[in-house]
mmCIF file of C-alpha atoms in Angstrom:
data_model
loop_
_atom_site.group_PDB
_atom_site.id
_atom_site.type_symbol
_atom_site.label_atom_id
_atom_site.label_comp_id
_atom_site.label_asym_id
_atom_site.label_seq_id
_atom_site.Cartn_x
_atom_site.Cartn_y
_atom_site.Cartn_z
ATOM 1 C CA MET A 1 153.128 38.247 -37.558
ATOM 2 C CA THR A 2 151.673 35.116 -39.093
ATOM 3 C CA SER A 3 149.533 32.831 -36.969
ATOM 4 C CA ASP A 4 148.614 29.328 -38.048
ATOM 5 C CA ALA A 5 144.944 28.410 -37.534
ATOM 6 C CA ALA A 6 145.594 24.763 -38.444
ATOM 7 C CA GLU A 7 146.015 23.850 -34.762
ATOM 8 C CA LEU A 8 142.405 24.710 -33.934
ATOM 9 C CA GLY A 9 139.945 21.925 -33.176
ATOM 10 C CA GLU A 10 136.920 21.319 -35.393
ATOM 11 C CA ILE A 11 134.493 23.431 -33.383
ATOM 12 C CA GLN A 12 137.082 26.092 -32.653
ATOM 13 C CA GLU A 13 137.666 26.535 -36.390
ATOM 14 C CA THR A 14 134.188 28.049 -36.633
ATOM 15 C CA LEU A 15 135.442 31.131 -34.737
ATOM 16 C CA LEU A 16 137.094 32.181 -38.001
ATOM 17 C CA ILE A 17 133.715 32.687 -39.705
ATOM 18 C CA PRO A 18 132.503 35.618 -37.551
ATOM 19 C CA LEU A 19 136.036 37.018 -37.571
ATOM 20 C CA TYR A 20 136.005 37.131 -41.360
ATOM 21 C CA GLY A 21 132.457 38.491 -41.343
ATOM 22 C CA ARG A 22 133.517 41.467 -39.225
ATOM 23 C CA ALA A 23 136.615 42.078 -41.333
ATOM 24 C CA THR A 24 134.559 41.972 -44.532
ATOM 25 C CA GLU A 25 131.927 44.315 -43.094
ATOM 26 C CA THR A 26 134.652 46.762 -42.097
ATOM 27 C CA GLY A 27 135.628 47.113 -45.734
ATOM 28 C CA LYS A 28 132.158 48.283 -46.758
ATOM 29 C CA PRO A 29 131.437 52.033 -46.957
ATOM 30 C CA ASP A 30 128.101 51.477 -45.203
ATOM 31 C CA GLY A 31 129.245 48.668 -42.903
ATOM 32 C CA LEU A 32 127.242 47.898 -39.791
ATOM 33 C CA LEU A 33 130.417 47.937 -37.708
ATOM 34 C CA HIS A 34 134.050 48.965 -38.034
ATOM 35 C CA ASP A 35 136.565 46.452 -36.708
ATOM 36 C CA ALA A 36 140.141 47.262 -37.638
ATOM 37 C CA LYS A 37 141.382 44.554 -35.244
ATOM 38 C CA ALA A 38 139.454 41.909 -37.201
ATOM 39 C CA VAL A 39 141.101 43.079 -40.427
ATOM 40 C CA GLU A 40 144.500 42.872 -38.737
ATOM 41 C CA MET A 41 143.862 39.315 -37.540
ATOM 42 C CA VAL A 42 142.573 38.069 -40.897
ATOM 43 C CA GLU A 43 145.714 39.420 -42.538
ATOM 44 C CA ALA A 44 147.925 37.745 -39.924
ATOM 45 C CA ILE A 45 146.322 34.299 -39.732
ATOM 46 C CA ASP A 46 147.386 31.602 -42.177
ATOM 47 C CA TYR A 47 143.965 30.389 -43.320
ATOM 48 C CA ASP A 48 141.956 30.314 -46.556
ATOM 49 C CA PHE A 49 139.280 32.841 -45.547
ATOM 50 C CA ALA A 50 138.270 33.270 -49.195
ATOM 51 C CA ARG A 51 136.368 29.992 -48.954
ATOM 52 C CA PHE A 52 133.627 31.951 -47.141
ATOM 53 C CA ASN A 53 133.364 34.715 -49.752
ATOM 54 C CA GLY A 54 129.903 35.444 -51.076
ATOM 55 C CA GLY A 55 128.078 33.692 -48.263
ATOM 56 C CA ARG A 56 125.034 35.394 -46.788
ATOM 57 C CA SER A 57 125.995 34.038 -43.402
ATOM 58 C CA LEU A 58 128.782 36.632 -43.184
ATOM 59 C CA LEU A 59 126.147 39.336 -42.869
ATOM 60 C CA GLY A 60 124.226 37.073 -40.496
ATOM 61 C CA VAL A 61 127.100 36.776 -38.015
ATOM 62 C CA VAL A 62 127.635 40.552 -38.147
ATOM 63 C CA LEU A 63 123.956 41.134 -37.397
ATOM 64 C CA ARG A 64 124.095 38.634 -34.535
ATOM 65 C CA THR A 65 127.169 40.174 -32.945
ATOM 66 C CA SER A 66 125.735 43.692 -33.379
ATOM 67 C CA MET A 67 122.492 42.657 -31.674
ATOM 68 C CA ILE A 68 124.478 41.292 -28.751
ATOM 69 C CA ASP A 69 126.618 44.434 -28.663
ATOM 70 C CA ALA A 70 123.411 46.433 -28.234
ATOM 71 C CA TRP A 71 122.331 44.341 -25.242
ATOM 72 C CA VAL A 72 125.789 44.656 -23.679
ATOM 73 C CA LEU A 73 125.689 48.426 -24.081
ATOM 74 C CA ASP A 74 122.243 48.502 -22.464
ATOM 75 C CA PHE A 75 123.679 46.541 -19.532
ATOM 76 C CA LEU A 76 126.678 48.854 -19.226
ATOM 77 C CA ASP A 77 124.435 51.913 -19.264
ATOM 78 C CA GLU A 78 122.937 50.591 -16.032
ATOM 79 C CA HIS A 79 126.076 48.930 -14.619
ATOM 80 C CA PRO A 80 129.170 50.715 -15.962
ATOM 81 C CA GLU A 81 131.525 48.749 -13.693
ATOM 82 C CA GLY A 82 129.822 45.385 -14.198
ATOM 83 C CA THR A 83 131.471 42.255 -15.570
ATOM 84 C CA VAL A 84 130.937 40.804 -19.039
ATOM 85 C CA VAL A 85 131.884 37.174 -19.706
ATOM 86 C CA GLU A 86 132.517 35.949 -23.261
ATOM 87 C CA ILE A 87 132.004 32.174 -23.237
ATOM 88 C CA GLY A 88 133.741 30.848 -26.326
ATOM 89 C CA ALA A 89 135.414 34.207 -26.940
ATOM 90 C CA GLY A 90 137.227 33.017 -30.047
ATOM 91 C CA LEU A 91 138.708 36.091 -31.718
ATOM 92 C CA ASN A 92 135.841 38.373 -30.823
ATOM 93 C CA THR A 93 136.618 42.054 -30.357
ATOM 94 C CA ARG A 94 133.545 42.992 -28.346
ATOM 95 C CA PHE A 95 135.647 44.399 -25.499
ATOM 96 C CA GLU A 96 137.253 46.833 -27.937
ATOM 97 C CA ARG A 97 133.844 47.821 -29.329
ATOM 98 C CA VAL A 98 132.072 48.490 -26.044
ATOM 99 C CA ASP A 99 134.780 49.330 -23.481
ATOM 100 C CA ASN A 100 133.696 52.301 -21.361
ATOM 101 C CA GLY A 101 136.908 52.484 -19.347
ATOM 102 C CA THR A 102 135.383 51.030 -16.164
ATOM 103 C CA LEU A 103 133.832 47.662 -17.095
ATOM 104 C CA HIS A 104 135.386 44.297 -16.217
ATOM 105 C CA TRP A 105 135.776 41.435 -18.671
ATOM 106 C CA VAL A 106 136.540 37.720 -18.832
ATOM 107 C CA ASP A 107 137.349 35.941 -22.111
ATOM 108 C CA LEU A 108 136.785 32.175 -21.842
ATOM 109 C CA ASP A 109 137.664 29.579 -24.451
ATOM 110 C CA LEU A 110 139.321 26.204 -24.920
ATOM 111 C CA PRO A 111 143.136 26.108 -24.703
ATOM 112 C CA ASP A 112 143.812 25.973 -28.460
ATOM 113 C CA ALA A 113 141.506 28.889 -29.198
ATOM 114 C CA MET A 114 142.926 30.839 -26.269
ATOM 115 C CA ALA A 115 146.473 30.196 -27.461
ATOM 116 C CA LEU A 116 145.583 31.816 -30.777
ATOM 117 C CA ARG A 117 143.723 34.627 -29.047
ATOM 118 C CA SER A 118 146.702 35.395 -26.811
ATOM 119 C CA LYS A 119 148.732 36.311 -29.884
ATOM 120 C CA PHE A 120 146.480 39.293 -30.494
ATOM 121 C CA PHE A 121 145.092 40.289 -27.067
ATOM 122 C CA THR A 122 146.552 40.899 -23.614
ATOM 123 C CA GLU A 123 145.172 40.921 -20.092
ATOM 124 C CA SER A 124 144.842 44.004 -17.900
ATOM 125 C CA ASP A 125 143.583 44.842 -14.430
ATOM 126 C CA ARG A 126 140.056 44.834 -15.867
ATOM 127 C CA ARG A 127 140.388 41.940 -18.300
ATOM 128 C CA ARG A 128 141.289 38.284 -17.915
ATOM 129 C CA MET A 129 141.693 35.463 -20.433
ATOM 130 C CA VAL A 130 140.828 31.999 -19.143
ATOM 131 C CA ALA A 131 141.636 28.769 -20.987
ATOM 132 C CA ALA A 132 138.915 26.302 -19.979
ATOM 133 C CA SER A 133 135.730 24.597 -21.126
ATOM 134 C CA VAL A 134 132.373 26.071 -20.211
ATOM 135 C CA LEU A 135 131.643 22.660 -18.690
ATOM 136 C CA GLU A 136 134.442 23.034 -16.109
ATOM 137 C CA GLN A 137 134.041 24.568 -12.677
ATOM 138 C CA SER A 138 137.438 26.289 -12.833
ATOM 139 C CA TRP A 139 136.351 29.416 -14.729
ATOM 140 C CA ILE A 140 133.674 30.343 -12.201
ATOM 141 C CA ASP A 141 136.148 31.652 -9.622
ATOM 142 C CA ALA A 142 137.966 33.698 -12.259
ATOM 143 C CA VAL A 143 134.715 35.485 -13.091
ATOM 144 C CA LYS A 144 133.735 36.008 -9.459
ATOM 145 C CA ALA A 145 137.057 37.745 -8.814
ATOM 146 C CA PHE A 146 135.450 40.632 -10.702
ATOM 147 C CA PRO A 147 132.437 42.560 -9.380
ATOM 148 C CA ALA A 148 128.795 41.734 -10.009
ATOM 149 C CA PRO A 149 126.446 42.148 -11.737
ATOM 150 C CA TYR A 150 127.391 39.780 -14.537
ATOM 151 C CA PHE A 151 126.459 39.606 -18.207
ATOM 152 C CA LEU A 152 127.342 36.262 -19.807
ATOM 153 C CA ILE A 153 127.461 35.659 -23.553
ATOM 154 C CA ALA A 154 127.598 32.309 -25.340
ATOM 155 C CA GLU A 155 127.577 33.388 -28.982
ATOM 156 C CA GLY A 156 127.845 30.560 -31.508
ATOM 157 C CA VAL A 157 128.929 28.126 -28.803
ATOM 158 C CA LEU A 158 126.220 25.961 -27.259
ATOM 159 C CA ILE A 159 124.712 25.033 -30.630
ATOM 160 C CA TYR A 160 127.779 22.827 -31.238
ATOM 161 C CA LEU A 161 127.271 20.793 -28.052
ATOM 162 C CA ASP A 162 125.064 17.802 -27.388
ATOM 163 C CA GLU A 163 121.912 18.680 -25.458
ATOM 164 C CA SER A 164 123.204 16.920 -22.346
ATOM 165 C CA ASP A 165 126.255 19.204 -22.314
ATOM 166 C CA VAL A 166 124.107 22.276 -22.929
ATOM 167 C CA ARG A 167 122.072 21.333 -19.867
ATOM 168 C CA ARG A 168 125.279 20.868 -17.840
ATOM 169 C CA ALA A 169 126.600 24.265 -18.922
ATOM 170 C CA LEU A 170 123.340 26.023 -18.095
ATOM 171 C CA THR A 171 123.152 24.322 -14.706
ATOM 172 C CA LEU A 172 126.667 25.522 -13.915
ATOM 173 C CA ILE A 173 125.795 29.073 -14.975
ATOM 174 C CA THR A 174 122.406 29.340 -13.280
ATOM 175 C CA GLU A 175 123.680 27.877 -9.995
ATOM 176 C CA ASN A 176 126.598 30.315 -9.798
ATOM 177 C CA PHE A 177 125.313 33.579 -11.226
ATOM 178 C CA LEU A 178 121.988 34.428 -9.667
ATOM 179 C CA GLY A 179 120.790 37.782 -10.961
ATOM 180 C CA ALA A 180 123.021 37.684 -14.044
ATOM 181 C CA TYR A 181 121.995 38.177 -17.652
ATOM 182 C CA LEU A 182 122.694 35.449 -20.206
ATOM 183 C CA VAL A 183 122.748 35.668 -24.005
ATOM 184 C CA LEU A 184 122.840 32.604 -26.236
ATOM 185 C CA ASP A 185 121.720 31.666 -29.720
ATOM 186 C CA THR A 186 119.512 28.704 -30.618
ATOM 187 C CA SER A 187 118.987 26.780 -33.850
ATOM 188 C CA GLY A 188 115.818 24.842 -34.574
ATOM 189 C CA ARG A 189 115.633 21.290 -35.836
ATOM 190 C CA TRP A 190 115.143 22.369 -39.473
ATOM 191 C CA ILE A 191 118.423 24.276 -39.412
ATOM 192 C CA ILE A 192 120.296 21.391 -37.803
ATOM 193 C CA ASP A 193 118.920 18.959 -40.388
ATOM 194 C CA HIS A 194 119.837 21.227 -43.323
ATOM 195 C CA GLN A 195 123.205 22.564 -42.170
ATOM 196 C CA ASP A 196 125.059 20.723 -44.940
ATOM 197 C CA ARG A 197 123.487 23.257 -47.320
ATOM 198 C CA HIS A 198 124.583 26.246 -45.239
ATOM 199 C CA ASP A 199 127.073 28.396 -47.157
ATOM 200 C CA ALA A 200 129.655 28.419 -44.345
ATOM 201 C CA MET A 201 128.915 25.212 -42.414
ATOM 202 C CA LYS A 202 129.330 23.057 -45.505
ATOM 203 C CA LYS A 203 132.940 24.264 -45.697
ATOM 204 C CA VAL A 204 133.977 23.285 -42.169
ATOM 205 C CA THR A 205 134.027 19.946 -40.364
ATOM 206 C CA ALA A 206 132.196 20.972 -37.184
ATOM 207 C CA ARG A 207 128.475 20.325 -36.974
ATOM 208 C CA MET A 208 125.738 21.942 -34.945
ATOM 209 C CA ARG A 209 124.211 19.396 -32.573
ATOM 210 C CA TRP A 210 121.756 21.047 -30.218
ATOM 211 C CA ALA A 211 118.330 21.646 -31.745
ATOM 212 C CA CYS A 212 116.024 24.051 -29.916
ATOM 213 C CA ASP A 213 112.778 25.075 -31.603
ATOM 214 C CA ASP A 214 111.515 27.092 -28.630
ATOM 215 C CA PRO A 215 114.048 29.189 -26.669
ATOM 216 C CA ARG A 216 111.564 29.387 -23.786
ATOM 217 C CA GLU A 217 112.070 25.662 -23.316
ATOM 218 C CA LEU A 218 115.131 26.591 -21.273
ATOM 219 C CA GLU A 219 112.800 28.061 -18.632
ATOM 220 C CA ARG A 220 111.466 24.553 -18.098
ATOM 221 C CA TRP A 221 114.983 23.162 -17.769
ATOM 222 C CA HIS A 222 115.938 25.817 -15.216
ATOM 223 C CA PRO A 223 112.987 27.489 -13.454
ATOM 224 C CA GLY A 224 115.173 30.455 -12.498
ATOM 225 C CA LEU A 225 115.660 31.466 -16.129
ATOM 226 C CA ARG A 226 113.359 34.140 -17.520
ATOM 227 C CA THR A 227 113.269 35.030 -21.221
ATOM 228 C CA LEU A 228 113.576 38.789 -21.700
ATOM 229 C CA GLU A 229 113.969 38.906 -25.483
ATOM 230 C CA SER A 230 114.133 36.413 -28.331
ATOM 231 C CA ARG A 231 114.794 37.744 -31.822
ATOM 232 C CA ASP A 232 115.520 36.406 -35.264
ATOM 233 C CA LEU A 233 118.013 38.309 -37.389
ATOM 234 C CA SER A 234 115.315 40.437 -39.014
ATOM 235 C CA GLN A 235 114.111 41.791 -35.650
ATOM 236 C CA LEU A 236 116.753 44.412 -34.989
ATOM 237 C CA PRO A 237 117.007 46.192 -31.617
ATOM 238 C CA ASP A 238 116.305 49.924 -31.712
ATOM 239 C CA ARG A 239 119.909 50.623 -30.826
ATOM 240 C CA ILE A 240 121.273 49.259 -34.105
ATOM 241 C CA ARG A 241 118.340 49.551 -36.535
ATOM 242 C CA PRO A 242 119.353 53.026 -37.790
ATOM 243 C CA ARG A 243 122.839 51.732 -38.651
ATOM 244 C CA VAL A 244 121.483 48.999 -40.931
ATOM 245 C CA PRO A 245 120.992 50.370 -44.462
ATOM 246 C CA LEU A 246 117.341 50.465 -45.493
ATOM 247 C CA PRO A 247 117.827 47.989 -48.399
ATOM 248 C CA HIS A 248 119.292 45.486 -45.895
ATOM 249 C CA ARG A 249 116.330 45.942 -43.548
ATOM 250 C CA ILE A 250 113.866 45.428 -46.406
ATOM 251 C CA MET A 251 115.791 42.343 -47.560
ATOM 252 C CA LEU A 252 115.800 40.872 -44.047
ATOM 253 C CA ARG A 253 112.080 41.405 -43.555
ATOM 254 C CA ALA A 254 111.300 39.912 -46.966
ATOM 255 C CA ALA A 255 113.557 36.914 -46.376
ATOM 256 C CA SER A 256 111.983 36.373 -42.971
ATOM 257 C CA ALA A 257 108.533 36.244 -44.582
ATOM 258 C CA ILE A 258 109.594 34.081 -47.534
ATOM 259 C CA PHE A 259 111.846 31.680 -45.580
ATOM 260 C CA PRO A 260 110.252 31.457 -42.122
ATOM 261 C CA GLN A 261 111.964 28.154 -41.331
ATOM 262 C CA ARG A 262 115.429 29.619 -41.823
ATOM 263 C CA PHE A 263 114.765 32.871 -40.010
ATOM 264 C CA GLY A 264 112.205 31.869 -37.426
ATOM 265 C CA HIS A 265 114.180 28.844 -36.278
ATOM 266 C CA TYR A 266 117.367 30.730 -35.521
ATOM 267 C CA LYS A 267 117.122 33.060 -32.524
ATOM 268 C CA VAL A 268 119.369 35.245 -30.414
ATOM 269 C CA ASN A 269 118.028 35.195 -26.861
ATOM 270 C CA LEU A 270 118.459 37.301 -23.732
ATOM 271 C CA TYR A 271 117.662 35.709 -20.355
ATOM 272 C CA ARG A 272 117.765 36.807 -16.727
ATOM 273 C CA ILE A 273 118.788 34.311 -14.052
ATOM 274 C CA GLY A 274 116.521 34.630 -11.030
ATOM 275 C CA PRO A 275 115.602 32.594 -7.969
ATOM 276 C CA THR A 276 113.802 29.300 -8.480
ATOM 277 C CA ASN A 277 110.963 30.131 -6.067
#
């Protein structure tokens, strides 16, 4: 099967970067994760993935997705029948990596991305695929058809929106999912201003728009939000640290110290949505 990625929109094209990162990592003898489905999709999709070869960001997206996997697994340890929502699911294979046989899952993405996704994934009684924007009300009911509690993930999504749309998306989420967990990544102003030098971003048309230097700022936007964790890519959760080869850990710590603007201004954040009073 050959699938053409040319029909993806500018922002949706960026979903191919983490896909290729996972496929590349799978080919390493000491890879942080093994994702045979990612390899299958890269081989099937008509796209010049080689343009991303050699970029350090491939390891970065694998670290990011592995950190989020760890938080999802923590959630499922406590709530094995809970519901996980992938906002901007792209071609992520997180369901396949963490499925415990009882969880529930919703994949959400724009129609063009979901059309591509539907060529490789199918729905089940525990899994739904919804073609919609995070800014639309329509996906809320699809999620609530599955049982609480909820764990929502917006990985590599909100950073491509204008701040006004980020606020709209967070209002929609916080008003509808009291008690849920929310994961999202943030990029500081320095990263936004220098993205044309980024090894992957300089090769795609989409541009990051939302600059956030302090992830706790979101608590001021929405008083119900509480920051549980906020990590740069060198601050690995205990659950995955042993799987990262020691040379990689040393490199990450050194890079974090030498390039604090690059590392310290990109964060992966875990929030809890609570009452506003």
